[in-house]
GROMACS .gro file of C-alpha atoms in nm:
model
  174
    1TRP     CA    1  11.184  31.218 -13.938
    2PHE     CA    2  11.492  31.418 -14.057
    3ARG     CA    3  11.369  31.727 -14.018
    4LEU     CA    4  11.300  31.649 -13.628
    5GLU     CA    5  11.607  31.485 -13.585
    6LEU     CA    6  11.793  31.748 -13.721
    7ASN     CA    7  11.625  32.009 -13.514
    8LYS     CA    8  11.687  31.800 -13.222
    9LEU     CA    9  12.029  31.859 -13.286
   10GLY     CA   10  12.010  32.244 -13.314
   11ILE     CA   11  12.052  32.257 -13.672
   12GLU     CA   12  11.721  32.474 -13.805
   13THR     CA   13  11.549  32.379 -14.135
   14LYS     CA   14  11.239  32.578 -14.155
   15LYS     CA   15  11.354  32.755 -14.445
   16THR     CA   16  11.555  32.460 -14.614
   17VAL     CA   17  11.467  32.207 -14.871
   18LEU     CA   18  11.592  31.879 -14.740
   19GLU     CA   19  11.642  31.618 -14.972
   20LEU     CA   20  11.791  31.260 -14.963
   21GLU     CA   21  11.944  31.071 -15.225
   22PRO     CA   22  11.937  30.673 -15.152
   23GLY     CA   23  12.129  30.570 -15.470
   24ARG     CA   24  12.469  30.498 -15.287
   25GLY     CA   25  12.305  30.320 -14.972
   26LEU     CA   26  12.063  30.101 -15.191
   27PHE     CA   27  12.380  30.044 -15.474
   28GLY     CA   28  12.691  30.129 -15.312
   29SER     CA   29  12.759  29.735 -15.267
   30ALA     CA   30  12.562  29.656 -15.636
   31SER     CA   31  12.896  29.624 -15.843
   32ILE     CA   32  13.229  29.422 -15.866
   33HIS     CA   33  13.503  29.496 -16.057
   34VAL     CA   34  13.742  29.203 -16.186
   35CYS     CA   35  14.065  29.253 -16.330
   36ARG     CA   36  14.355  29.026 -16.440
   37VAL     CA   37  14.671  29.018 -16.253
   38ASN     CA   38  14.938  29.101 -16.545
   39PHE     CA   39  15.283  29.081 -16.362
   40ILE     CA   40  15.407  29.091 -16.029
   41LYS     CA   41  15.701  29.299 -15.974
   42LYS     CA   42  15.941  29.363 -15.716
   43GLN     CA   43  16.249  29.561 -15.587
   44THR     CA   44  16.481  29.494 -15.301
   45VAL     CA   45  16.656  29.848 -15.292
   46PRO     CA   46  16.615  30.111 -15.158
   47ILE     CA   47  16.369  29.942 -14.976
   48PRO     CA   48  16.187  29.598 -15.042
   49TRP     CA   49  15.859  29.625 -15.215
   50SER     CA   50  15.615  29.453 -15.427
   51TRP     CA   51  15.305  29.511 -15.648
   52VAL     CA   52  15.071  29.291 -15.820
   53VAL     CA   53  14.992  29.524 -16.146
   54THR     CA   54  14.679  29.416 -16.282
   55ASP     CA   55  14.526  29.493 -16.657
   56THR     CA   56  14.263  29.748 -16.490
   57THR     CA   57  14.310  30.119 -16.336
   58ASP     CA   58  14.202  30.302 -16.037
   59TYR     CA   59  14.035  30.549 -16.279
   60TRP     CA   60  13.779  30.283 -16.348
   61LEU     CA   61  13.683  30.273 -15.979
   62LEU     CA   62  13.637  30.639 -15.886
   63GLY     CA   63  13.316  30.663 -15.999
   64ALA     CA   64  13.201  30.587 -15.716
   65ASN     CA   65  13.438  30.765 -15.500
   66ASN     CA   66  13.567  30.433 -15.373
   67PRO     CA   67  13.845  30.467 -15.086
   68PRO     CA   68  14.173  30.393 -15.202
   69ASN     CA   69  14.216  30.090 -15.022
   70GLN     CA   70  13.934  29.908 -15.205
   71PRO     CA   71  13.835  29.574 -15.074
   72TYR     CA   72  13.918  29.269 -15.325
   73VAL     CA   73  13.936  28.894 -15.327
   74VAL     CA   74  14.114  28.638 -15.522
   75ASP     CA   75  13.937  28.412 -15.722
   76GLY     CA   76  14.002  28.057 -15.606
   77LYS     CA   77  14.214  28.139 -15.362
   78PRO     CA   78  14.081  28.260 -15.009
   79ILE     CA   79  14.312  28.415 -14.801
   80ASP     CA   80  14.208  28.196 -14.516
   81ASN     CA   81  14.358  27.901 -14.634
   82TYR     CA   82  14.682  28.010 -14.655
   83PRO     CA   83  14.872  28.049 -14.319
   84SER     CA   84  15.083  28.400 -14.276
   85GLU     CA   85  15.450  28.216 -14.396
   86SER     CA   86  15.247  28.151 -14.718
   87ARG     CA   87  15.106  28.479 -14.772
   88VAL     CA   88  15.295  28.773 -14.926
   89ILE     CA   89  15.235  29.174 -14.877
   90ALA     CA   90  15.182  29.406 -15.189
   91ASP     CA   91  15.028  29.691 -15.359
   92ILE     CA   92  14.756  29.629 -15.598
   93ALA     CA   93  14.807  29.854 -15.906
   94GLY     CA   94  14.680  29.895 -16.257
   95LYS     CA   95  14.820  30.023 -16.583
   96SER     CA   96  14.830  30.382 -16.598
   97CYS     CA   97  15.094  30.614 -16.541
   98GLY     CA   98  14.976  30.750 -16.285
   99PRO     CA   99  15.053  30.606 -15.922
  100ASP     CA  100  14.779  30.375 -15.941
  101ARG     CA  101  14.810  30.246 -15.629
  102ILE     CA  102  14.412  30.087 -15.608
  103THR     CA  103  14.528  29.835 -15.264
  104GLY     CA  104  14.795  29.908 -15.074
  105ASP     CA  105  14.995  29.646 -14.835
  106ALA     CA  106  14.748  29.397 -14.949
  107CYS     CA  107  14.753  29.064 -14.794
  108LEU     CA  108  14.784  28.776 -15.089
  109PRO     CA  109  14.799  28.446 -15.116
  110GLY     CA  110  15.164  28.364 -15.195
  111ASP     CA  111  15.098  28.178 -15.500
  112ILE     CA  112  14.956  28.472 -15.669
  113GLY     CA  113  15.056  28.538 -16.054
  114PRO     CA  114  14.978  28.617 -16.412
  115GLY     CA  115  14.610  28.491 -16.500
  116ASP     CA  116  14.448  28.572 -16.131
  117LEU     CA  117  14.146  28.720 -16.103
  118ILE     CA  118  14.109  28.947 -15.848
  119ILE     CA  119  13.762  29.106 -15.753
  120PHE     CA  120  13.736  29.432 -15.582
  121VAL     CA  121  13.432  29.438 -15.451
  122GLY     CA  122  13.099  29.663 -15.351
  123THR     CA  123  13.262  29.913 -15.630
  124GLY     CA  124  12.886  30.094 -15.654
  125ALA     CA  125  12.674  30.118 -15.920
  126TYR     CA  126  12.750  30.422 -16.075
  127GLN     CA  127  13.120  30.325 -16.176
  128GLU     CA  128  13.031  30.241 -16.530
  129MET     CA  129  12.910  30.577 -16.618
  130GLN     CA  130  13.194  30.742 -16.502
  131SER     CA  131  13.503  30.584 -16.572
  132PRO     CA  132  13.703  30.795 -16.783
  133ASN     CA  133  13.915  30.676 -17.138
  134PHE     CA  134  14.238  30.796 -16.924
  135ASN     CA  135  14.542  30.747 -17.140
  136SER     CA  136  14.323  30.639 -17.395
  137MET     CA  137  14.267  30.281 -17.244
  138GLY     CA  138  13.969  30.121 -17.381
  139ARG     CA  139  13.680  30.066 -17.069
  140PRO     CA  140  13.621  29.726 -16.955
  141ALA     CA  141  13.297  29.551 -17.037
  142THR     CA  142  12.993  29.570 -16.817
  143VAL     CA  143  12.772  29.229 -16.733
  144ALA     CA  144  12.469  29.227 -16.559
  145VAL     CA  145  12.401  28.914 -16.326
  146LYS     CA  146  12.026  28.781 -16.172
  147GLY     CA  147  12.064  28.444 -16.018
  148THR     CA  148  12.260  28.234 -16.205
  149GLN     CA  149  12.178  28.421 -16.524
  150GLU     CA  150  12.446  28.672 -16.692
  151GLY     CA  151  12.523  28.877 -16.993
  152VAL     CA  152  12.714  29.147 -17.144
  153VAL     CA  153  12.495  29.491 -17.148
  154ARG     CA  154  12.823  29.682 -17.293
  155ARG     CA  155  13.108  29.532 -17.437
  156ARG     CA  156  13.459  29.631 -17.375
  157GLU     CA  157  13.633  29.926 -17.576
  158THR     CA  158  13.879  29.845 -17.820
  159ILE     CA  159  14.190  30.061 -17.925
  160GLU     CA  160  14.023  30.085 -18.244
  161ASP     CA  161  13.685  30.235 -18.050
  162VAL     CA  162  13.850  30.489 -17.855
  163PHE     CA  163  14.015  30.643 -18.124
  164ARG     CA  164  13.748  30.637 -18.357
  165ARG     CA  165  13.623  30.925 -18.182
  166GLU     CA  166  14.003  31.096 -18.272
  167ALA     CA  167  14.028  31.364 -18.578
  168ILE     CA  168  14.350  31.564 -18.701
  169PRO     CA  169  14.202  31.910 -18.830
  170ASP     CA  170  14.314  32.020 -19.158
  171TRP     CA  171  14.503  32.336 -19.055
  172ILE     CA  172  14.757  32.120 -18.804
  173SER     CA  173  14.921  31.893 -19.124
  174GLU     CA  174  14.963  32.217 -19.281
   0.00000   0.00000   0.00000
C-alpha cells in the first residue's frame, strides 16, 4: 500500500527497500515524565519574566525527540478551574546549566508552588534509554503501570551511582 501511494505521487520505489518503523506511532504517547516544582523565580528588570524551576531537566526528555514546548498538566490543579486572573504565565525550566526551557510561556495555576507536581505527557517510550547523565545528574526512576498496578523497574540514580563510574588515573596525580 505504501509503495503504491508513493508511486501515485511520482516517487519511484522499484529499486528501493522500504521499511516502516511503527515504534514512534505506537509508543509516542506511552510515557509521562513527572517532576516536582523546586521554586518560582521572578524578575522585573529588564523585562518582567517568571520561571517555574523543577527538579528535572530537558535533557531527560530529549530521547523522544520532544518539541521544545512539551505538553503538561499540574497534578491536582486543572487549569480550567482557574479563571484567567488566577493564572500565571511562566517558563517551566529544569535544573541544568543550559537554557533548559522545557515549556515556554506556560499557562499555570496562580497558586503553583514548591512541591507541586508537573506531569509532562506523551514523552515517548524511548525517553529512559536515551536520557543522559548531563552535568552528572542522577537519572530519575522508571515506573511501569498496568491498570491500578505500578512498580519501580529502574530506581532513581543517586549521586553515588553516578560517581561510582568515575576514576582518576594514577598518572594525573603525579
